[in-house]
Amino acid sequence: MILQARQHRIEFPRRPLVMGIVNINDDSFCGDGTLDPQQALAQAEQQIRDGADIIDIGAESARTNRGAITVEEEIQRLLPFIEAWPRVVESLDLARWDAQQLWPPLLSINTWRSEVIQAVLPHGGDIINDISALPNDTNAKLCARHGASLLIMHSVGQPKVPHTHVQYEDIMQTLEAFFDEKIALAVRSGLSPEHLILDPGIDFAKQREDNLTIYRHADRLQKWGRPVLMPVSRKTVIGQVLDLPQATDRDAGTLACISAGMQRGAQIYRVHNVKAAAQAVKVLWAVR
């Protein structure tokens, strides 16, 4: 299995990748966002020192109880970080956590608006983390044009709108049909399968049992031979299981979800607490 993202070529099997979350906004559900690009860059630097292989930057919270920001505002938040990214990587060239850490680290841009993608990809970025469930081929074509990878996440309906009412007869069959369709759409748009990452969309338009079923049967997502990202960090389902309403109290549950994902073959883990996640992944991989 190979993941191609711009100039990066990553071959699996290898130790799973840790994706650190950096929020360039003021309404992150964990309260860790910032509108100061220098502070966001400092967060990214620390996450890389803690073992992150990928940094995922997002300028708009996915929370449905907050209004959407404009396209222009999203671009203005993202561009200073993206333009400064090469200097950050160069300054950290000798700061690798260990020899297995991906180097140079990848930059993932968490956005679903095609206007934003079109504006920022010429300035950098290895992955577009698209939470829109790929309703058309526009974002796939933009990634193909710039050589970026595309992360396809399962959801239902438009982002920033609550979909807590959605019910599934069989969530795994739904996911399999969804990825069959979206992978075919992306490939028709000019992306090779090697540029695709799959995300089952934990907590997005899903109930507690749907999320637990995905963790239980995540190995079924390996059928396409593409890297699977598990967005495990501090999710609502963890809070439901542990009766922990505060997201920042859910790091132990997050590590449990990483363990479950690694037992079932997932290759990438998106987290807030990079240091704990990187240590857990390293130990679990050594045991394996």
Coordinates of C-alpha atoms in Angstrom, one line a residue:
M1 CA 0.0 0.0 0.0
I2 CA 1.4 3.4 -1.1
L3 CA 0.3 6.9 -0.2
Q4 CA 1.4 9.6 -2.6
A5 CA 1.1 13.2 -1.5
R6 CA 3.0 15.8 -3.6
Q7 CA 6.6 14.8 -3.3
H8 CA 6.0 12.3 -0.4
R9 CA 5.8 8.6 -1.1
I10 CA 4.8 6.5 2.0
E11 CA 4.9 2.8 1.9
F12 CA 2.8 0.6 4.3
P13 CA 3.0 -1.5 6.3
R14 CA 5.0 0.8 8.5
R15 CA 4.3 2.2 12.0
P16 CA 0.9 4.1 11.8
L17 CA 1.0 7.8 11.4
V18 CA 0.0 10.3 14.1
M19 CA -1.9 13.4 12.8
G20 CA -1.8 16.3 15.2
I21 CA -4.6 18.8 15.3
V22 CA -4.0 22.6 15.1
N23 CA -7.0 24.8 15.1
I24 CA -6.6 28.3 13.7
N25 CA -10.0 29.4 15.1
D26 CA -11.5 30.6 18.4
D27 CA -14.3 28.0 18.8
S28 CA -12.6 24.6 18.9
F29 CA -14.6 22.2 20.9
C30 CA -11.5 21.5 23.0
G31 CA -10.7 25.2 23.6
D32 CA -7.2 24.8 22.0
G33 CA -7.7 27.1 19.0
T34 CA -6.0 30.4 18.3
L35 CA -6.3 33.1 15.7
D36 CA -2.7 34.0 16.1
P37 CA -0.7 32.3 13.3
Q38 CA 2.5 32.4 15.2
Q39 CA 0.9 30.7 18.1
A40 CA -0.6 28.1 15.8
L41 CA 2.9 27.5 14.2
A42 CA 4.3 27.1 17.7
Q43 CA 1.7 24.5 18.5
A44 CA 2.6 22.6 15.3
E45 CA 6.3 22.8 16.2
Q46 CA 5.6 21.2 19.6
Q47 CA 3.5 18.5 18.1
I48 CA 6.2 17.6 15.6
R49 CA 8.7 17.4 18.5
D50 CA 6.2 15.2 20.3
G51 CA 6.1 12.8 17.4
A52 CA 3.5 14.0 14.9
D53 CA 3.9 12.7 11.3
I54 CA 1.2 15.0 9.9
I55 CA -0.1 18.3 11.0
D56 CA -3.8 19.0 10.2
I57 CA -4.7 22.7 10.2
G58 CA -8.3 23.9 10.2
A59 CA -9.6 27.5 10.2
E60 CA -13.2 26.6 10.9
S61 CA -14.6 24.4 13.7
A62 CA -16.8 21.6 12.6
R63 CA -19.1 22.3 15.5
T64 CA -22.7 22.6 14.4
N65 CA -23.6 25.0 17.2
R66 CA -21.4 27.7 15.7
G67 CA -22.0 29.7 12.6
A68 CA -19.9 29.3 9.4
I69 CA -17.1 31.7 8.6
T70 CA -16.8 33.3 5.2
V71 CA -14.6 31.9 2.5
E72 CA -12.4 35.0 2.7
E73 CA -11.9 34.7 6.4
E74 CA -11.0 31.0 6.1
I75 CA -8.4 31.8 3.5
Q76 CA -6.9 34.7 5.5
R77 CA -6.5 32.4 8.6
L78 CA -4.9 29.6 6.6
L79 CA -2.4 31.3 4.3
P80 CA 0.0 32.7 6.9
F81 CA 0.5 29.3 8.4
I82 CA 0.8 27.5 5.0
E83 CA 3.4 30.1 3.7
A84 CA 5.5 29.8 6.9
W85 CA 5.3 25.9 7.0
P86 CA 8.5 25.3 5.0
R87 CA 10.6 27.4 7.4
V88 CA 9.1 25.5 10.4
V89 CA 10.1 22.2 8.9
E90 CA 13.5 23.4 8.0
S91 CA 14.1 24.7 11.6
L92 CA 13.1 21.3 13.0
D93 CA 15.1 19.1 10.7
L94 CA 17.2 17.7 13.5
A95 CA 14.3 17.4 16.0
R96 CA 12.9 14.1 14.9
W97 CA 11.3 12.1 17.7
D98 CA 13.0 8.9 16.3
A99 CA 14.0 7.4 13.0
Q100 CA 10.5 6.0 12.3
Q101 CA 8.9 9.5 12.4
L102 CA 7.8 10.6 8.9
W103 CA 10.1 13.2 7.6
P104 CA 9.5 15.8 6.5
P105 CA 6.1 15.9 8.2
L106 CA 3.1 16.2 6.0
L107 CA 0.8 19.2 6.1
S108 CA -2.9 18.5 5.9
I109 CA -5.4 21.3 5.3
N110 CA -8.8 20.7 6.9
T111 CA -11.3 22.4 4.6
W112 CA -14.2 21.4 2.4
R113 CA -14.9 24.6 0.4
S114 CA -13.5 24.4 -3.2
E115 CA -12.9 28.2 -3.2
V116 CA -10.6 27.8 -0.2
I117 CA -8.8 24.8 -1.7
Q118 CA -8.2 26.6 -5.0
A119 CA -6.8 29.6 -3.1
V120 CA -4.4 27.7 -0.7
L121 CA -3.1 24.7 -2.5
P122 CA -0.8 26.7 -4.8
H123 CA 1.0 27.8 -1.6
G124 CA 1.4 24.4 -0.1
G125 CA -0.2 21.4 1.6
D126 CA 0.1 17.7 1.0
I127 CA -3.4 16.5 1.9
I128 CA -6.9 18.1 1.7
N129 CA -8.9 16.8 4.7
D130 CA -12.4 17.1 3.2
I131 CA -15.4 16.6 5.6
S132 CA -18.0 17.3 3.0
A133 CA -18.4 13.6 2.0
L134 CA -17.4 14.6 -1.6
P135 CA -20.8 15.5 -3.1
N136 CA -19.2 16.3 -6.5
D137 CA -15.8 16.0 -8.2
T138 CA -14.6 19.6 -7.7
N139 CA -12.3 19.0 -4.8
A140 CA -10.9 15.8 -6.2
K141 CA -10.0 17.7 -9.5
L142 CA -8.2 20.4 -7.5
C143 CA -6.2 17.8 -5.6
A144 CA -5.3 16.1 -8.9
R145 CA -4.2 19.4 -10.4
H146 CA -1.8 20.1 -7.5
G147 CA -0.6 16.6 -6.7
A148 CA -2.2 16.6 -3.2
S149 CA -3.8 13.6 -1.5
L150 CA -7.5 13.7 -0.7
L151 CA -9.0 12.5 2.5
I152 CA -12.6 11.3 1.9
M153 CA -14.7 11.4 5.1
H154 CA -18.1 9.7 5.4
S155 CA -20.9 11.9 6.5
V156 CA -24.4 12.9 5.5
G157 CA -25.5 16.4 4.3
Q158 CA -23.7 19.7 4.4
P159 CA -21.0 20.4 7.0
K160 CA -21.8 22.7 9.9
V161 CA -25.4 21.4 10.0
P162 CA -26.5 18.9 12.7
H163 CA -27.4 15.5 11.4
T164 CA -28.0 13.7 14.7
H165 CA -31.3 12.2 13.5
V166 CA -29.7 10.0 10.9
Q167 CA -30.3 6.3 11.3
Y168 CA -28.6 3.3 9.5
E169 CA -29.8 -0.2 9.0
D170 CA -26.2 -1.4 8.7
I171 CA -23.5 1.3 9.2
M172 CA -20.7 -0.9 7.7
Q173 CA -22.7 -1.7 4.6
T174 CA -23.4 2.0 4.3
L175 CA -19.7 2.8 4.6
E176 CA -18.8 0.2 2.0
A177 CA -21.3 1.5 -0.5
F178 CA -20.2 5.1 0.2
F179 CA -16.5 4.5 -0.4
D180 CA -17.2 2.4 -3.5
E181 CA -18.9 5.4 -5.0
K182 CA -16.6 8.1 -3.8
I183 CA -13.4 6.3 -4.7
A184 CA -14.7 5.8 -8.2
L185 CA -15.7 9.5 -8.4
A186 CA -12.2 10.6 -7.3
V187 CA -10.4 8.3 -9.8
R188 CA -12.6 9.6 -12.6
S189 CA -11.6 13.1 -11.6
G190 CA -8.0 12.3 -12.2
L191 CA -6.7 11.2 -8.8
S192 CA -4.9 7.9 -8.6
P193 CA -6.0 5.6 -5.8
E194 CA -2.5 6.2 -4.3
H195 CA -3.7 9.8 -3.5
L196 CA -6.7 8.7 -1.4
I197 CA -7.2 8.3 2.3
L198 CA -10.5 7.0 3.8
D199 CA -12.1 8.3 7.0
P200 CA -15.3 6.6 8.4
G201 CA -16.3 9.9 10.1
I202 CA -16.7 9.0 13.7
D203 CA -19.4 11.1 15.3
F204 CA -20.4 12.7 12.0
A205 CA -24.1 11.9 11.4
K206 CA -23.8 8.8 13.6
Q207 CA -25.2 7.5 16.8
R208 CA -23.2 5.9 19.7
E209 CA -23.7 2.3 18.5
D210 CA -22.8 3.3 14.9
N211 CA -19.5 4.6 16.1
L212 CA -18.8 1.6 18.3
T213 CA -19.6 -0.7 15.4
I214 CA -17.1 1.1 13.2
Y215 CA -14.4 0.6 15.8
R216 CA -15.4 -3.1 16.1
H217 CA -15.3 -3.8 12.4
A218 CA -12.8 -1.2 11.1
D219 CA -10.9 -4.0 9.4
R220 CA -13.6 -4.1 6.7
L221 CA -12.4 -0.7 5.6
Q222 CA -9.1 -2.2 4.4
K223 CA -10.8 -3.8 1.4
W224 CA -9.8 -0.9 -1.0
G225 CA -6.1 -1.1 -0.1
R226 CA -6.1 2.6 1.0
P227 CA -4.8 4.1 4.2
V228 CA -7.6 4.4 6.8
L229 CA -7.6 7.4 9.1
M230 CA -9.4 6.9 12.5
P231 CA -10.4 10.3 13.9
V232 CA -10.2 9.1 17.5
S233 CA -9.5 12.2 19.5
R234 CA -11.8 13.1 22.4
K235 CA -14.9 12.1 20.4
T236 CA -18.4 12.3 21.8
V237 CA -18.7 8.5 21.7
I238 CA -15.9 8.3 24.2
G239 CA -17.6 10.8 26.5
Q240 CA -20.8 8.7 26.2
V241 CA -19.1 5.5 27.2
L242 CA -17.1 7.1 30.0
D243 CA -19.7 9.7 31.1
L244 CA -17.2 12.5 30.5
P245 CA -18.9 15.6 29.2
Q246 CA -15.6 17.6 29.0
A247 CA -13.7 16.7 25.9
T248 CA -10.3 17.4 27.5
D249 CA -11.0 14.5 29.9
R250 CA -11.1 11.9 27.2
D251 CA -7.4 11.3 26.4
A252 CA -7.4 7.8 28.0
G253 CA -10.4 6.8 26.0
T254 CA -8.7 8.2 22.9
L255 CA -5.7 5.9 23.5
A256 CA -8.1 2.9 23.9
C257 CA -9.6 3.8 20.5
I258 CA -6.1 3.9 19.0
S259 CA -5.4 0.4 20.3
A260 CA -8.7 -0.8 18.8
G261 CA -7.9 0.7 15.5
M262 CA -4.4 -0.7 15.4
Q263 CA -5.8 -4.2 16.1
R264 CA -7.9 -3.8 13.0
G265 CA -5.3 -2.3 10.7
A266 CA -6.0 1.5 10.5
Q267 CA -2.9 3.4 9.4
I268 CA -3.5 7.1 10.6
Y269 CA -4.8 8.5 13.9
R270 CA -5.9 12.1 14.3
V271 CA -5.4 13.4 17.8
H272 CA -5.0 16.5 20.1
N273 CA -2.6 15.0 22.6
V274 CA 0.2 14.0 20.2
K275 CA 2.8 13.0 22.8
A276 CA 0.5 10.4 24.4
A277 CA -0.7 9.1 21.1
A278 CA 2.8 8.8 19.6
Q279 CA 4.0 6.9 22.6
A280 CA 1.0 4.6 22.5
V281 CA 1.4 3.9 18.8
K282 CA 5.1 3.2 19.2
V283 CA 4.5 0.7 22.0
L284 CA 1.6 -1.0 20.2
W285 CA 3.6 -1.3 17.0
A286 CA 6.6 -2.8 18.9
V287 CA 4.3 -5.4 20.5
R288 CA 2.8 -6.2 17.2

